[in-house]
Tab-separated table of C-alpha atoms in Angstrom:
chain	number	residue	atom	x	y	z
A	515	UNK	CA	-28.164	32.048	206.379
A	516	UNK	CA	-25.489	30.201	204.569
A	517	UNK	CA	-23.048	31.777	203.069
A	518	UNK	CA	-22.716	32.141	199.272
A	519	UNK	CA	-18.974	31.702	197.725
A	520	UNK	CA	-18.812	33.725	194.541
A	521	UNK	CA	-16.980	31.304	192.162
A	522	UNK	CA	-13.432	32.506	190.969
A	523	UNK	CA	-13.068	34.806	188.172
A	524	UNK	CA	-12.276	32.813	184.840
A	525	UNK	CA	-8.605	33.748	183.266
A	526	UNK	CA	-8.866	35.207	179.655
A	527	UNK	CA	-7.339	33.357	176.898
A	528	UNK	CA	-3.992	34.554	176.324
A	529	UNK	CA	-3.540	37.057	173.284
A	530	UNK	CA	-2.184	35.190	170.352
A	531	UNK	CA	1.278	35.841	170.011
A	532	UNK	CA	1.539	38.642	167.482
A	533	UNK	CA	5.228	37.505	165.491
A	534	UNK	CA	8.056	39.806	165.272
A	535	UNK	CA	8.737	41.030	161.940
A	536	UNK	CA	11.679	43.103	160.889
A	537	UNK	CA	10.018	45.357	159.096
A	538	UNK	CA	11.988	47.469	156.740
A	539	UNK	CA	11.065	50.782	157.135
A	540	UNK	CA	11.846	53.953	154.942
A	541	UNK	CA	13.857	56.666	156.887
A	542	UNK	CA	12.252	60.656	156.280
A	543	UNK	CA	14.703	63.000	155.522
A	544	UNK	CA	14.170	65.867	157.686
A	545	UNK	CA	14.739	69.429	157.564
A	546	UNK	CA	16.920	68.892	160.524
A	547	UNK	CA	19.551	66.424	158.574
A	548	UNK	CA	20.083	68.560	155.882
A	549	UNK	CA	20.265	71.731	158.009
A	550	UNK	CA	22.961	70.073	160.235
A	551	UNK	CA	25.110	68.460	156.515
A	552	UNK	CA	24.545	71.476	155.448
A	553	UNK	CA	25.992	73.299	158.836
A	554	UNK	CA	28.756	71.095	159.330
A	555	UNK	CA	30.253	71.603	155.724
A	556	UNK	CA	30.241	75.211	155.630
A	557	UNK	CA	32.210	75.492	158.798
A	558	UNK	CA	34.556	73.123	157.426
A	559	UNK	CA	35.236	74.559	154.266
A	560	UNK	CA	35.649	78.078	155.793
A	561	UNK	CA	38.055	77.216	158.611
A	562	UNK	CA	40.947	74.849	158.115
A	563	UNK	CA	39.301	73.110	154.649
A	564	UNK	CA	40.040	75.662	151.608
A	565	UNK	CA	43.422	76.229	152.677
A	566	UNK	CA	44.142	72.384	152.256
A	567	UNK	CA	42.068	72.638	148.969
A	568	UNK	CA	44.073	75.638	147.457
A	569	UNK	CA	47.340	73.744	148.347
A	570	UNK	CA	46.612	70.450	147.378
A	571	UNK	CA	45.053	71.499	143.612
A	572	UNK	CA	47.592	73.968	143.555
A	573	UNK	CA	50.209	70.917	143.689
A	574	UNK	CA	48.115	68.429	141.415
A	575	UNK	CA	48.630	71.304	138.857
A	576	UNK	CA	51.989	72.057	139.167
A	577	UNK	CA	53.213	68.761	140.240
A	578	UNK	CA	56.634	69.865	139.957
A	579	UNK	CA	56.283	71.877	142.762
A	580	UNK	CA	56.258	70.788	146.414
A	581	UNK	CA	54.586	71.184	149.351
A	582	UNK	CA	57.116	74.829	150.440
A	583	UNK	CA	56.940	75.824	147.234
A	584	UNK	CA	53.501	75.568	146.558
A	585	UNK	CA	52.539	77.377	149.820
A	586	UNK	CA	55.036	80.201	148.174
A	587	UNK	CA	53.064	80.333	145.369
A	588	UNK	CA	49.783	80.474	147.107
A	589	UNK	CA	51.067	83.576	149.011
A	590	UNK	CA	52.491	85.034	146.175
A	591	UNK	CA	48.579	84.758	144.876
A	592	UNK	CA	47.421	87.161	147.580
A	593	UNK	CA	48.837	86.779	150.831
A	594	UNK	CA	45.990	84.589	153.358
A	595	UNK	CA	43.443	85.583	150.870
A	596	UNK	CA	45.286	83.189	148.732
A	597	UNK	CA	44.271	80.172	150.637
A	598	UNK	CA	40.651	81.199	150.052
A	599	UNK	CA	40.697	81.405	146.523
A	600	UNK	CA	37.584	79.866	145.427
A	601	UNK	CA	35.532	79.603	148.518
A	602	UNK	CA	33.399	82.302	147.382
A	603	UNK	CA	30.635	81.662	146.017
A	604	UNK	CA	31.784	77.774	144.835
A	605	UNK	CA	33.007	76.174	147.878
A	606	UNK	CA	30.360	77.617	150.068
A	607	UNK	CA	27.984	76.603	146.892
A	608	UNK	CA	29.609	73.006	146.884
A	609	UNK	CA	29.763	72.628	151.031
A	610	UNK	CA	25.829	73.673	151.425
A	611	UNK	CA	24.113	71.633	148.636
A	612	UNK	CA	26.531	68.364	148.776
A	613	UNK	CA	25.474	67.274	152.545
A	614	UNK	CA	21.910	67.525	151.261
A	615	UNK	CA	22.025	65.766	147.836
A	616	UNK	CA	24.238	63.123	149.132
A	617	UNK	CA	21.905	62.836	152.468
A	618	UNK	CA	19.234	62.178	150.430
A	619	UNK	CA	20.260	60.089	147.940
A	620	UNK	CA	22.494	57.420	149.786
A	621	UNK	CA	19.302	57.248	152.567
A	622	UNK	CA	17.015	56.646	149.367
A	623	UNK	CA	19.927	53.990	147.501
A	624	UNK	CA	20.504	52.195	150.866
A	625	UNK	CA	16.527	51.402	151.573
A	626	UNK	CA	16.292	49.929	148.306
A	627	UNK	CA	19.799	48.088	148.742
A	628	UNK	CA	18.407	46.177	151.551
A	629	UNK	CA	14.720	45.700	149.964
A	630	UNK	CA	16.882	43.823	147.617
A	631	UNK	CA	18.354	41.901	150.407
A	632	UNK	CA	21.361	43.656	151.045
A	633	UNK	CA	23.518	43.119	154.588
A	634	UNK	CA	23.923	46.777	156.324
A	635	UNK	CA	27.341	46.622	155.109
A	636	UNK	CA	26.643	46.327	151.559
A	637	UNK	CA	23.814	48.329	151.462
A	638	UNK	CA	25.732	51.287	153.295
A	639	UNK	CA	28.913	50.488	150.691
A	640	UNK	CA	25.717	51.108	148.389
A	641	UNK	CA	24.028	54.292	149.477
A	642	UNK	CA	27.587	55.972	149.571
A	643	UNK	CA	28.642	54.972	146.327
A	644	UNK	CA	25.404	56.329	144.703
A	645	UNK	CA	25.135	59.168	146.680
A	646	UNK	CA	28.677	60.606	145.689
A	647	UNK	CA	27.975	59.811	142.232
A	648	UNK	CA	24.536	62.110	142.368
A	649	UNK	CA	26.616	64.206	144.367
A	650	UNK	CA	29.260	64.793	141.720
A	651	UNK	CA	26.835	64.977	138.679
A	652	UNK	CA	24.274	67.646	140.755
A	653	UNK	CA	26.975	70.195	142.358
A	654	UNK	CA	30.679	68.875	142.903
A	655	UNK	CA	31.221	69.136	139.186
A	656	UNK	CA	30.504	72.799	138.205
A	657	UNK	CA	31.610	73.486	141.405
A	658	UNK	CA	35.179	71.890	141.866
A	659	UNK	CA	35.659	73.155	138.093
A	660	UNK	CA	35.131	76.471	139.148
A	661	UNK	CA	37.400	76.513	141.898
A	662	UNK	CA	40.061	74.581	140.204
A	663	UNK	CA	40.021	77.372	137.304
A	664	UNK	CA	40.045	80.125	140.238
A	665	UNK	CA	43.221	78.506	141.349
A	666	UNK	CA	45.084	77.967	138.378
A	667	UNK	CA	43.748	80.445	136.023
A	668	UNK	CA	46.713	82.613	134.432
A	669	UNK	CA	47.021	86.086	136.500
A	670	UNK	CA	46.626	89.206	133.815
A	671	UNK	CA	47.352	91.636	136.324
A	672	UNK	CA	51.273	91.665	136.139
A	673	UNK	CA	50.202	93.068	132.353
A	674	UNK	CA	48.686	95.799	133.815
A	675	UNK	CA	45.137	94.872	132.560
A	676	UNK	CA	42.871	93.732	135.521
A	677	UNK	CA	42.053	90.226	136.356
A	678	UNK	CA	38.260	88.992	135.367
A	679	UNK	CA	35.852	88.299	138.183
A	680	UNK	CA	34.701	85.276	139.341
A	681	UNK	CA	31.107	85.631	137.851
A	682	UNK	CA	32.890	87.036	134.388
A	683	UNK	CA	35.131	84.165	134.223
A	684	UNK	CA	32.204	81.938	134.689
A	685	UNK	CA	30.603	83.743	132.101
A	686	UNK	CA	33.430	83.547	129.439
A	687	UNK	CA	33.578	79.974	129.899
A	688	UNK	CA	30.271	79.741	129.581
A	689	UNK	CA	29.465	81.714	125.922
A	690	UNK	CA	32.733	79.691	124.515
A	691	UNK	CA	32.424	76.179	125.994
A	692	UNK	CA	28.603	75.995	127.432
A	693	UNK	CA	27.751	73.057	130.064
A	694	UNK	CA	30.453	71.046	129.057
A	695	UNK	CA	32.806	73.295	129.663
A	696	UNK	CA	31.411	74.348	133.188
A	697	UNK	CA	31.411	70.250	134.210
A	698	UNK	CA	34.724	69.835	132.411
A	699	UNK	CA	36.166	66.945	134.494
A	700	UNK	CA	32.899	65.932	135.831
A	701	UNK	CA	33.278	62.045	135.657
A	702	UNK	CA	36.719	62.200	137.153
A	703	UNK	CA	34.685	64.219	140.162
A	704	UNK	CA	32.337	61.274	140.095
A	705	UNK	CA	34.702	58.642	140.059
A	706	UNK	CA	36.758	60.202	143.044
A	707	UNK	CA	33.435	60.442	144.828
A	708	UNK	CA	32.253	57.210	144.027
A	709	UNK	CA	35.811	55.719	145.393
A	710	UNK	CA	36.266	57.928	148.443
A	711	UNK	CA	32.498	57.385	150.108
A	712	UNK	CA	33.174	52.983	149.488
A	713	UNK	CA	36.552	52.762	150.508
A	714	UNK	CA	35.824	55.538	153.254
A	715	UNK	CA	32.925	53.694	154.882
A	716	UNK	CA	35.094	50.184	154.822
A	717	UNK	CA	38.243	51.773	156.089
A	718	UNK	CA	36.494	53.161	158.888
A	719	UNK	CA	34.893	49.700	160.093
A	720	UNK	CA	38.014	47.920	159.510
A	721	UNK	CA	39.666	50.855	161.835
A	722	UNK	CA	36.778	50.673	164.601
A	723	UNK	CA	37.296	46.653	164.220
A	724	UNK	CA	40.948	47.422	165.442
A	725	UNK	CA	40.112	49.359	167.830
A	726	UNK	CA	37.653	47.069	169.578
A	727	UNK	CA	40.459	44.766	169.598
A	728	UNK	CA	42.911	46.923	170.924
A	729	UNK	CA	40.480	47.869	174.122
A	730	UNK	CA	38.996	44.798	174.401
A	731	UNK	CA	35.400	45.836	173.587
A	732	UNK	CA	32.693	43.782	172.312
A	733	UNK	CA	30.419	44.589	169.236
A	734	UNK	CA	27.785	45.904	171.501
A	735	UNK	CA	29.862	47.851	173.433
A	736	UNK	CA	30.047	52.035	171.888
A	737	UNK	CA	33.401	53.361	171.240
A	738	UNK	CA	34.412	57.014	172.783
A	739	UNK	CA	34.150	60.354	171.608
A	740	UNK	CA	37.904	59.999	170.899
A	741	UNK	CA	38.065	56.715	169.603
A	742	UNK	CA	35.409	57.478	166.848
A	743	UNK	CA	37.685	60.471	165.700
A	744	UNK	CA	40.672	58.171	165.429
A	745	UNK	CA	38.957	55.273	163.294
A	746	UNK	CA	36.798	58.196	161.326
A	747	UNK	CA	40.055	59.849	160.770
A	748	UNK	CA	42.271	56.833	159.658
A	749	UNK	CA	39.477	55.680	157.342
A	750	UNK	CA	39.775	58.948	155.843
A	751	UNK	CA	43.326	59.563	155.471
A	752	UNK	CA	43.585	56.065	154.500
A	753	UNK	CA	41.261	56.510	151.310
A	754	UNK	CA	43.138	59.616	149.894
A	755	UNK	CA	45.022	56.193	148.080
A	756	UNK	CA	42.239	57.194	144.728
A	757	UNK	CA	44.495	60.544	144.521
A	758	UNK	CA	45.866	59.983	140.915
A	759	UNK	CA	41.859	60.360	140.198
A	760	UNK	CA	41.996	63.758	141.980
A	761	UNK	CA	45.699	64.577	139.794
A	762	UNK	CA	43.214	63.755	136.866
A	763	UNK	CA	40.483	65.763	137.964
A	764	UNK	CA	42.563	68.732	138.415
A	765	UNK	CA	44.329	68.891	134.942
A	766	UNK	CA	41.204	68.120	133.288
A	767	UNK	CA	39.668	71.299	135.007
A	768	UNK	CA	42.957	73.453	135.083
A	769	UNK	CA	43.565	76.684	132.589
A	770	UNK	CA	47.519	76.466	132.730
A	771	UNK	CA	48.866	76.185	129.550
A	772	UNK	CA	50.489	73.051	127.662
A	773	UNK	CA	50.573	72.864	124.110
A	774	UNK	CA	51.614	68.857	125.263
A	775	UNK	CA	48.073	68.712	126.752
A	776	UNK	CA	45.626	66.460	125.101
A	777	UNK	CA	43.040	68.919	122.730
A	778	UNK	CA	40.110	67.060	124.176
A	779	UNK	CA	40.806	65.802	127.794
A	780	UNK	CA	39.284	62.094	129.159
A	781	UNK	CA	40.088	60.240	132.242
A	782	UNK	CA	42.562	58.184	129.984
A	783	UNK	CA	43.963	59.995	127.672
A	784	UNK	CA	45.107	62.404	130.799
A	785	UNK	CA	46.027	60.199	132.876
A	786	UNK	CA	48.387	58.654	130.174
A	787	UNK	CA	49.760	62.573	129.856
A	788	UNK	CA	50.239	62.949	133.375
A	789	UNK	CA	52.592	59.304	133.713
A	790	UNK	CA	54.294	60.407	130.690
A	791	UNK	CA	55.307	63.882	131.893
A	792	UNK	CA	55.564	63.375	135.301
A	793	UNK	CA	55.664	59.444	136.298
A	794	UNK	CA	54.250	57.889	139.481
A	795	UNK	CA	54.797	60.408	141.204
A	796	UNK	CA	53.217	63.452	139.366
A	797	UNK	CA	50.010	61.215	140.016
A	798	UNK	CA	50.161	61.233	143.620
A	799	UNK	CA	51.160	65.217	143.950
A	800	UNK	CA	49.384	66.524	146.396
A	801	UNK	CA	48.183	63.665	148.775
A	802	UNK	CA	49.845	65.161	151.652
A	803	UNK	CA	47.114	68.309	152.016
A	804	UNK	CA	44.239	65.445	151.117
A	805	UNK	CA	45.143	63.738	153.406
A	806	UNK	CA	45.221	66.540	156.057
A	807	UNK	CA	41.828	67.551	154.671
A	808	UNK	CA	40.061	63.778	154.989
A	809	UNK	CA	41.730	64.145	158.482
A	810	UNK	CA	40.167	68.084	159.433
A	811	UNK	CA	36.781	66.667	157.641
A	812	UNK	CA	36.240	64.132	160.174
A	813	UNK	CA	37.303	66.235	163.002
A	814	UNK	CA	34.622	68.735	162.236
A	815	UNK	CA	31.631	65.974	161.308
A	816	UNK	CA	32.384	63.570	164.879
A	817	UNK	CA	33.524	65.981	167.070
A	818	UNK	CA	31.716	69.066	166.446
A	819	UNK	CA	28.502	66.518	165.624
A	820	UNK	CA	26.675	65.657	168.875
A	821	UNK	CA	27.378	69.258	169.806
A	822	UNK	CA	25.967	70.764	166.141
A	823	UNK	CA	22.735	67.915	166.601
A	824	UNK	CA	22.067	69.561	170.274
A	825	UNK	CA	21.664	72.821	168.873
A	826	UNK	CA	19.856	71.928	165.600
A	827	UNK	CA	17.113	70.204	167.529
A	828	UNK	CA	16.995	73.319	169.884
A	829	UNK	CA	16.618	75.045	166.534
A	830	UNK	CA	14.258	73.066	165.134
A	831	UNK	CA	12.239	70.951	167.588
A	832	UNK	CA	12.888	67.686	165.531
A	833	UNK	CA	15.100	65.278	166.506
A	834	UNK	CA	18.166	64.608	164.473
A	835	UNK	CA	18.630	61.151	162.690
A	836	UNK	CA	21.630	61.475	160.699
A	837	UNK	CA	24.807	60.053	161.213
A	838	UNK	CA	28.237	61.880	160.376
């Protein structure tokens, strides 16, 4: 009985190579992403971030004043409580509805960017710039107008007749001035938003560029915990260099009196009032605290964000996407 050799399997054809596109594919914004914005600016703006707002509008108003003396005024005001002015309900209004709207509407302005062709640079320069404008337009603008009049609102109660509330205030502005008068200063707001978020994101890279340098890291290579902070932290102190558009925002939004004061207030025509009455100087009142804040503001976002992004997925079971 000879034996029978089964003949060799045959080999299938290879699978046609399938080519490698790079796709461009649209981010979801998650509940998760604006929980943790959302998160992340509260905490800031009730810790160490209203105190540096109070003092640093309360010097853009009174830009004679410096930084000792404004902190005297400030606890003349009402003692700690001083420092708080505002934060209820527009800062906490302001901190958990800006992380969302600006979330959403840079991750929407930066797909498109690079649809368009865009570099990642660009189109992150892009989604920043339009999402601080939406930002400003949706909630900064009532919001910072409210505080600003909080802050530097005349106080009735040396007269013996007690002080309006904050809702009553709002109110009175409302019946004599309507919207306009609630976003009094509005475009300013968007036009220091629009500045911060560009110059902000290219400070930063420039600073992490340096930094590479400095340790002798690659591109691929990720910088520490630490080392994030730092280049997060000089982009933002570095940026507070648009603060005659905060001086501007300020007196635009401020109730102290001048009968010098432009009747009807635009970027321009107050800025020319502000050189004129105060020079170079007047416009930058202030910085010191902003830049302080930029400074705190990264602290809490970098630091505080891996451990914030551990609980929010605990939280929510989703994983958490977006960058801070």
């Amino acid at each position: 009985m000879s034996a029978i050799s089964a003949a060799p399997p045959v080999p299938a054809p290879p699978a046609p190579a399938v080519p490698k596109t790079n796709k461009l594919e649209k981010k979801p914004i998650k509940f998760s992403n604006l929980l943790l914005g959302a998160g992340l600016n509260l905490f800031e703006v009730t810790t160490l971030g209203q105190p540096l707002e109070v003092t640093k509008t309360t010097m853009a108003a009174n830009r004679g004043d410096g930084f000792g003396t404004a902190l005297k005024r400030i606890w003349g005001r009402g003692g700690v409580f001083g420092f708080y002015q505002g934060l209820i309900p527009w800062a906490w209004i302001e901190a958990s509805t800006k992380g969302a709207v600006l979330l959403f509407v840079a991750s929407e302005a930066e797909y498109y960017a690079r649809s368009f062709g865009a570099s990642d640079f660009v189109a992150g320069i892009s989604g920043g710039v339009t999402g601080g404008v939406a930002q400003a337009y949706a909630t900064m603008g009532f919001c910072t107008c409210m505080k600003t009049v909080e802050i530097t609102k005349h106080k009735v109660a040396a007269s013996g007749v007690k002080p309006p509330g904050t809702w009553a205030t709002f109110m009175d502005i409302y019946r004599r001035e309507g919207i306009r008068g609630i976003n009094k200063g509005v475009n300013a707001v968007a036009i220091r938003q629009m500045t911060n978020w560009g110059s902000r994101f290219g400070l930063s890279r420039l600073a992490e560029q340096g930094i590479r340098k400095v340790t002798a890291k690659g591109e691929g290579d990720k910088l520490s915990a630490l080392e994030k902070i730092a280049a997060s932290a000089i982009g933002g102190g570095l940026s507070a260099w648009n603060q005659p558009i905060e001086v501007i925002r300020v007196e635009m939004q401020s109730k102290k009196e001048d009968p010098n004061r432009p009747k009807k207030m635009t970027v321009g025509n107050t800025f020319r009032y502000i050189y004129q009455t105060n020079g170079v100087k007047g416009l930058y009142r202030g910085v010191t605290p902003r830049i302080g804040l930029g400074v705190w503001q990264t602290v809490c976002m970098v630091a505080m964000g891996d451990m914030a992004k551990t609980y929010v997925e605990k939280l929510t079971g989703e994983p958490v996407t977006a960058k801070h």
